[in-house]
CSV table of C-alpha atoms in Angstrom, one decimal:
chain,number,residue,atom,x,y,z
A,1,UNK,CA,104.3,137.1,109.8
A,2,UNK,CA,106.9,134.9,108.1
A,3,UNK,CA,106.5,131.7,106.2
A,4,UNK,CA,108.7,128.6,106.2
A,5,UNK,CA,109.3,126.9,102.9
A,6,UNK,CA,110.8,123.5,102.5
A,7,UNK,CA,112.0,122.8,98.9
A,8,UNK,CA,112.1,119.2,97.9
A,9,UNK,CA,114.6,117.8,95.3
A,10,UNK,CA,114.3,121.1,93.3
A,11,UNK,CA,110.8,120.0,92.3
A,12,UNK,CA,108.4,121.6,94.7
A,13,UNK,CA,108.2,123.4,98.0
A,14,UNK,CA,105.8,123.3,101.0
A,15,UNK,CA,105.0,126.5,102.8
A,16,UNK,CA,103.8,126.8,106.4
A,17,UNK,CA,102.8,130.0,108.1
A,18,UNK,CA,105.1,130.3,111.2
A,19,UNK,CA,104.9,132.7,114.1
A,20,UNK,CA,107.3,132.3,117.0
A,21,UNK,CA,110.5,130.3,117.1
A,22,UNK,CA,110.1,128.4,120.3
A,23,UNK,CA,113.3,126.5,120.3
A,24,UNK,CA,116.5,126.3,118.2
A,25,UNK,CA,119.7,124.4,118.8
A,26,UNK,CA,122.4,122.6,117.0
A,27,UNK,CA,122.8,119.0,118.3
A,28,UNK,CA,125.8,116.9,117.6
A,29,UNK,CA,123.9,115.5,114.7
A,30,UNK,CA,121.5,118.1,113.2
A,31,UNK,CA,119.9,121.5,113.5
A,32,UNK,CA,116.6,121.4,115.6
A,33,UNK,CA,113.9,123.9,115.5
A,34,UNK,CA,110.4,124.1,116.9
A,35,UNK,CA,108.0,126.8,115.6
A,36,UNK,CA,104.6,127.9,116.5
A,37,UNK,CA,102.4,128.2,113.4
A,38,UNK,CA,99.2,129.5,112.1
A,39,UNK,CA,96.9,126.5,111.7
A,40,UNK,CA,99.4,123.7,112.1
A,41,UNK,CA,100.1,123.7,115.8
A,42,UNK,CA,103.7,123.2,116.6
A,43,UNK,CA,106.2,122.4,113.9
A,44,UNK,CA,109.4,120.3,114.3
A,45,UNK,CA,112.2,120.9,111.8
A,46,UNK,CA,115.4,118.9,111.6
A,47,UNK,CA,117.9,120.5,109.3
A,48,UNK,CA,115.1,122.6,108.0
A,49,UNK,CA,113.1,119.6,106.9
A,50,UNK,CA,109.5,119.1,108.2
A,51,UNK,CA,109.4,116.2,110.6
A,52,UNK,CA,105.9,116.8,111.9
A,53,UNK,CA,103.2,119.3,112.6
A,54,UNK,CA,100.6,118.8,115.3
A,55,UNK,CA,97.9,119.2,112.6
A,56,UNK,CA,98.6,116.0,110.7
A,57,UNK,CA,101.3,114.0,112.6
A,58,UNK,CA,98.7,111.4,113.6
A,59,UNK,CA,98.4,110.1,110.0
A,60,UNK,CA,102.0,109.1,109.8
A,61,UNK,CA,102.2,107.7,113.3
A,62,UNK,CA,98.9,105.7,112.9
A,63,UNK,CA,100.0,104.1,109.7
A,64,UNK,CA,103.5,103.1,110.6
A,65,UNK,CA,102.3,101.6,113.9
A,66,UNK,CA,98.8,100.1,113.7
A,67,UNK,CA,99.0,98.5,110.2
A,68,UNK,CA,101.8,96.2,111.2
A,69,UNK,CA,100.7,95.6,114.8
A,70,UNK,CA,97.2,94.6,113.8
A,71,UNK,CA,98.7,92.1,111.3
A,72,UNK,CA,101.1,90.6,113.8
A,73,UNK,CA,99.5,87.8,115.8
A,74,UNK,CA,100.4,89.1,119.3
A,75,UNK,CA,102.9,91.9,119.4
A,76,UNK,CA,104.6,92.2,122.9
A,77,UNK,CA,108.1,93.4,122.3
A,78,UNK,CA,108.4,96.3,119.9
A,79,UNK,CA,111.4,98.3,118.6
A,80,UNK,CA,111.0,101.8,117.2
A,81,UNK,CA,114.0,102.8,115.1
A,82,UNK,CA,114.3,106.6,115.0
A,83,UNK,CA,111.0,108.2,116.0
A,84,UNK,CA,112.7,110.5,118.5
A,85,UNK,CA,109.6,112.7,118.6
A,86,UNK,CA,107.7,109.9,120.5
A,87,UNK,CA,104.6,109.7,118.3
A,88,UNK,CA,105.1,106.2,117.1
A,89,UNK,CA,105.7,105.0,120.7
A,90,UNK,CA,102.5,106.8,121.7
A,91,UNK,CA,100.5,104.7,119.2
A,92,UNK,CA,102.3,101.5,120.0
A,93,UNK,CA,101.1,101.8,123.6
A,94,UNK,CA,97.5,101.7,122.5
A,95,UNK,CA,97.9,98.0,122.0
A,96,UNK,CA,97.2,96.4,125.4
A,97,UNK,CA,99.3,93.3,124.8
A,98,UNK,CA,102.5,95.3,124.4
A,99,UNK,CA,104.9,94.7,127.3
A,100,UNK,CA,107.9,96.7,126.2
A,101,UNK,CA,108.7,99.3,123.6
A,102,UNK,CA,112.4,100.2,122.9
A,103,UNK,CA,112.9,103.6,121.2
A,104,UNK,CA,116.3,103.6,119.6
A,105,UNK,CA,117.1,107.2,118.5
A,106,UNK,CA,120.5,108.4,117.6
A,107,UNK,CA,119.9,112.0,118.7
A,108,UNK,CA,118.8,112.4,122.3
A,109,UNK,CA,118.3,116.1,121.9
A,110,UNK,CA,115.4,115.5,119.4
A,111,UNK,CA,113.6,113.5,122.1
A,112,UNK,CA,114.2,115.9,124.9
A,113,UNK,CA,113.2,118.9,122.8
A,114,UNK,CA,109.9,117.2,121.8
A,115,UNK,CA,109.2,116.2,125.4
A,116,UNK,CA,109.6,119.9,126.4
A,117,UNK,CA,107.9,121.6,123.4
A,118,UNK,CA,105.6,119.0,121.8
A,119,UNK,CA,104.2,116.9,124.7
A,120,UNK,CA,101.1,116.1,122.6
A,121,UNK,CA,103.4,113.8,120.6
A,122,UNK,CA,106.2,112.9,123.1
A,123,UNK,CA,104.1,112.6,126.3
A,124,UNK,CA,103.9,108.8,126.3
A,125,UNK,CA,107.7,108.4,126.5
A,126,UNK,CA,107.4,108.4,130.3
A,127,UNK,CA,105.3,105.2,130.3
A,128,UNK,CA,107.1,102.5,132.3
A,129,UNK,CA,106.9,100.1,129.4
A,130,UNK,CA,109.1,102.4,127.3
A,131,UNK,CA,112.9,102.0,127.2
A,132,UNK,CA,114.9,104.9,125.7
A,133,UNK,CA,118.1,104.0,123.9
A,134,UNK,CA,120.1,106.8,122.4
A,135,UNK,CA,122.4,105.1,120.0
A,136,UNK,CA,123.1,104.2,116.4
A,137,UNK,CA,120.2,102.0,115.4
A,138,UNK,CA,122.2,100.1,112.8
A,139,UNK,CA,124.6,98.9,115.6
A,140,UNK,CA,121.8,98.4,118.1
A,141,UNK,CA,119.8,96.1,115.7
A,142,UNK,CA,123.0,94.2,114.8
A,143,UNK,CA,123.5,93.3,118.5
A,144,UNK,CA,120.0,92.1,119.2
A,145,UNK,CA,119.0,88.9,117.6
A,146,UNK,CA,115.6,87.2,118.0
A,147,UNK,CA,114.3,89.8,120.4
A,148,UNK,CA,111.4,91.8,118.9
A,149,UNK,CA,108.0,90.9,117.5
A,150,UNK,CA,107.8,94.1,115.5
A,151,UNK,CA,110.3,96.8,114.3
A,152,UNK,CA,108.9,100.1,113.2
A,153,UNK,CA,111.5,102.1,111.2
A,154,UNK,CA,110.4,105.7,111.8
A,155,UNK,CA,113.3,107.3,110.0
A,156,UNK,CA,113.9,110.7,108.5
A,157,UNK,CA,114.9,111.1,104.8
A,158,UNK,CA,117.7,108.8,103.5
A,159,UNK,CA,120.4,111.4,104.1
A,160,UNK,CA,122.7,112.2,107.0
A,161,UNK,CA,122.2,110.1,110.2
A,162,UNK,CA,119.3,108.1,108.6
A,163,UNK,CA,121.1,107.0,105.4
A,164,UNK,CA,122.0,103.5,106.7
A,165,UNK,CA,118.4,102.8,107.6
A,166,UNK,CA,117.5,102.4,103.9
A,167,UNK,CA,120.1,99.8,103.0
A,168,UNK,CA,119.6,96.1,102.4
A,169,UNK,CA,122.2,95.1,105.0
A,170,UNK,CA,120.1,96.9,107.6
A,171,UNK,CA,116.9,95.1,106.6
A,172,UNK,CA,118.8,91.8,106.8
A,173,UNK,CA,119.8,92.7,110.4
A,174,UNK,CA,116.2,93.6,111.1
A,175,UNK,CA,115.1,90.2,110.0
A,176,UNK,CA,117.6,88.6,112.4
A,177,UNK,CA,116.3,90.8,115.2
A,178,UNK,CA,112.8,89.5,114.9
A,179,UNK,CA,111.2,86.6,116.8
A,180,UNK,CA,109.3,84.0,114.8
A,181,UNK,CA,106.3,85.6,113.1
A,182,UNK,CA,107.9,89.0,113.4
A,183,UNK,CA,107.0,92.0,111.2
A,184,UNK,CA,108.7,95.2,110.1
A,185,UNK,CA,107.2,98.5,108.9
A,186,UNK,CA,109.1,101.4,107.4
A,187,UNK,CA,108.4,104.8,105.9
A,188,UNK,CA,109.5,104.8,102.3
A,189,UNK,CA,109.0,108.4,101.0
A,190,UNK,CA,106.9,110.1,98.3
A,191,UNK,CA,105.9,108.1,95.2
A,192,UNK,CA,105.6,111.3,93.3
A,193,UNK,CA,108.8,113.1,94.1
A,194,UNK,CA,111.1,110.3,95.3
A,195,UNK,CA,110.2,107.5,92.9
A,196,UNK,CA,113.7,106.2,92.7
A,197,UNK,CA,114.0,106.0,96.5
A,198,UNK,CA,110.7,104.1,96.7
A,199,UNK,CA,111.7,101.7,94.0
A,200,UNK,CA,115.2,101.1,95.4
A,201,UNK,CA,114.0,100.6,99.0
A,202,UNK,CA,111.4,98.1,98.1
A,203,UNK,CA,114.0,96.2,95.9
A,204,UNK,CA,116.3,96.0,98.9
A,205,UNK,CA,113.5,94.8,101.3
A,206,UNK,CA,112.3,92.3,98.8
A,207,UNK,CA,115.8,90.8,98.7
A,208,UNK,CA,115.5,90.0,102.4
A,209,UNK,CA,111.9,89.2,103.3
A,210,UNK,CA,109.5,86.7,101.8
A,211,UNK,CA,106.4,88.9,102.3
A,212,UNK,CA,106.8,92.5,101.2
A,213,UNK,CA,103.8,94.8,100.7
A,214,UNK,CA,103.4,98.6,100.1
A,215,UNK,CA,100.7,100.8,101.6
A,216,UNK,CA,99.9,104.5,101.4
A,217,UNK,CA,98.5,107.5,103.2
A,218,UNK,CA,97.9,111.2,102.9
A,219,UNK,CA,100.0,113.5,105.0
A,220,UNK,CA,99.5,117.2,103.9
A,221,UNK,CA,102.8,118.6,105.2
A,222,UNK,CA,105.0,115.9,103.6
A,223,UNK,CA,106.3,116.5,100.0
A,224,UNK,CA,103.4,115.8,97.6
A,225,UNK,CA,101.0,115.0,100.5
A,226,UNK,CA,101.2,111.3,99.5
A,227,UNK,CA,103.5,108.9,101.4
A,228,UNK,CA,104.4,105.2,101.1
A,229,UNK,CA,105.2,102.6,103.7
A,230,UNK,CA,106.6,99.1,103.6
A,231,UNK,CA,105.3,96.1,105.4
A,232,UNK,CA,107.8,93.1,105.5
A,233,UNK,CA,107.7,89.7,107.1
A,234,UNK,CA,108.5,86.1,106.4
A,235,UNK,CA,105.2,84.8,107.8
A,236,UNK,CA,102.7,87.6,108.1
A,237,UNK,CA,100.7,89.3,105.3
A,238,UNK,CA,97.9,91.8,105.1
A,239,UNK,CA,95.4,89.0,104.7
A,240,UNK,CA,96.2,88.1,108.3
A,241,UNK,CA,94.8,91.4,109.7
A,242,UNK,CA,93.1,91.0,113.1
A,243,UNK,CA,90.0,92.9,112.3
A,244,UNK,CA,88.8,92.7,115.9
A,245,UNK,CA,91.9,94.5,117.2
A,246,UNK,CA,91.9,97.0,114.4
A,247,UNK,CA,88.2,97.9,115.0
A,248,UNK,CA,88.8,98.3,118.8
A,249,UNK,CA,91.6,100.9,118.4
A,250,UNK,CA,90.6,104.6,118.9
A,251,UNK,CA,92.7,106.7,116.6
A,252,UNK,CA,92.4,109.9,114.6
A,253,UNK,CA,93.3,108.3,111.2
A,254,UNK,CA,93.5,104.5,111.5
A,255,UNK,CA,90.3,102.4,111.6
A,256,UNK,CA,89.2,99.1,110.1
A,257,UNK,CA,88.5,100.6,106.7
A,258,UNK,CA,92.0,102.1,106.6
A,259,UNK,CA,93.5,98.8,107.7
A,260,UNK,CA,91.8,97.0,104.8
A,261,UNK,CA,92.2,99.8,102.2
A,262,UNK,CA,95.7,101.2,102.7
A,263,UNK,CA,97.2,98.4,100.6
A,264,UNK,CA,95.0,99.4,97.6
A,265,UNK,CA,97.6,101.3,95.7
A,266,UNK,CA,97.2,103.6,92.7
A,267,UNK,CA,98.8,102.0,89.7
A,268,UNK,CA,101.8,104.3,89.4
A,269,UNK,CA,102.7,103.6,93.0
A,270,UNK,CA,102.1,99.9,92.7
A,271,UNK,CA,104.6,99.7,89.8
A,272,UNK,CA,107.2,101.4,91.9
A,273,UNK,CA,106.6,99.0,94.8
A,274,UNK,CA,106.1,95.8,92.9
A,275,UNK,CA,106.9,96.0,89.2
A,276,UNK,CA,106.2,92.4,88.4
């Protein structure tokens, strides 16, 4: 049976043992594939880059969601930027105070494919609290000022349709889209293989928000298996974690210990995120 290999920046490659090709199409934005695998469940590829496997997707989705939402005082209106697979929305809906989740995804076909082929991830998108918006998130955020308590930037790599989601101007628009006390999280790539990206993204975010913190998690099918995230706000910081809410959540990865410990960075990653 064949293997899929994803090379990364001419540095390394990740191999996943695939079996059947369940779905393949070219959307207006990108190539979309869903494979069955040996040991990883279903695999979503966009332009032959691993977006998720059912084996470990919960790590990413737990971290990008529950860390910021448990630090926010009372998240009710949440925007997910990208995240067309629906996993981040699934996790947002575990917070009982959330009244509305907007998923702004540029490529509707990613969402529809995941609803059909990976319902373990996308199944929550039919919840009545979820609003699906298929549009350019840069433009959507620019048009919505003072609307959201939290914005979770669940983007792919900073190339193609996602390139604009890593720029300082976008983070400035995100700041304007927040209500008082608002918070942002974003995936910020591998500290091993994309050090320049991590350094540059945090520099951009730090030029916009007063509170900027990095945190980290282990995702086996992402390059290097180690992934960074940004937390940004003008008013909220990790010290404001609501430990009661964090302990009450039932997740596969996130718990109170992770909520406390994810900000404890190895030194090489800390120097990328905050070189001062």
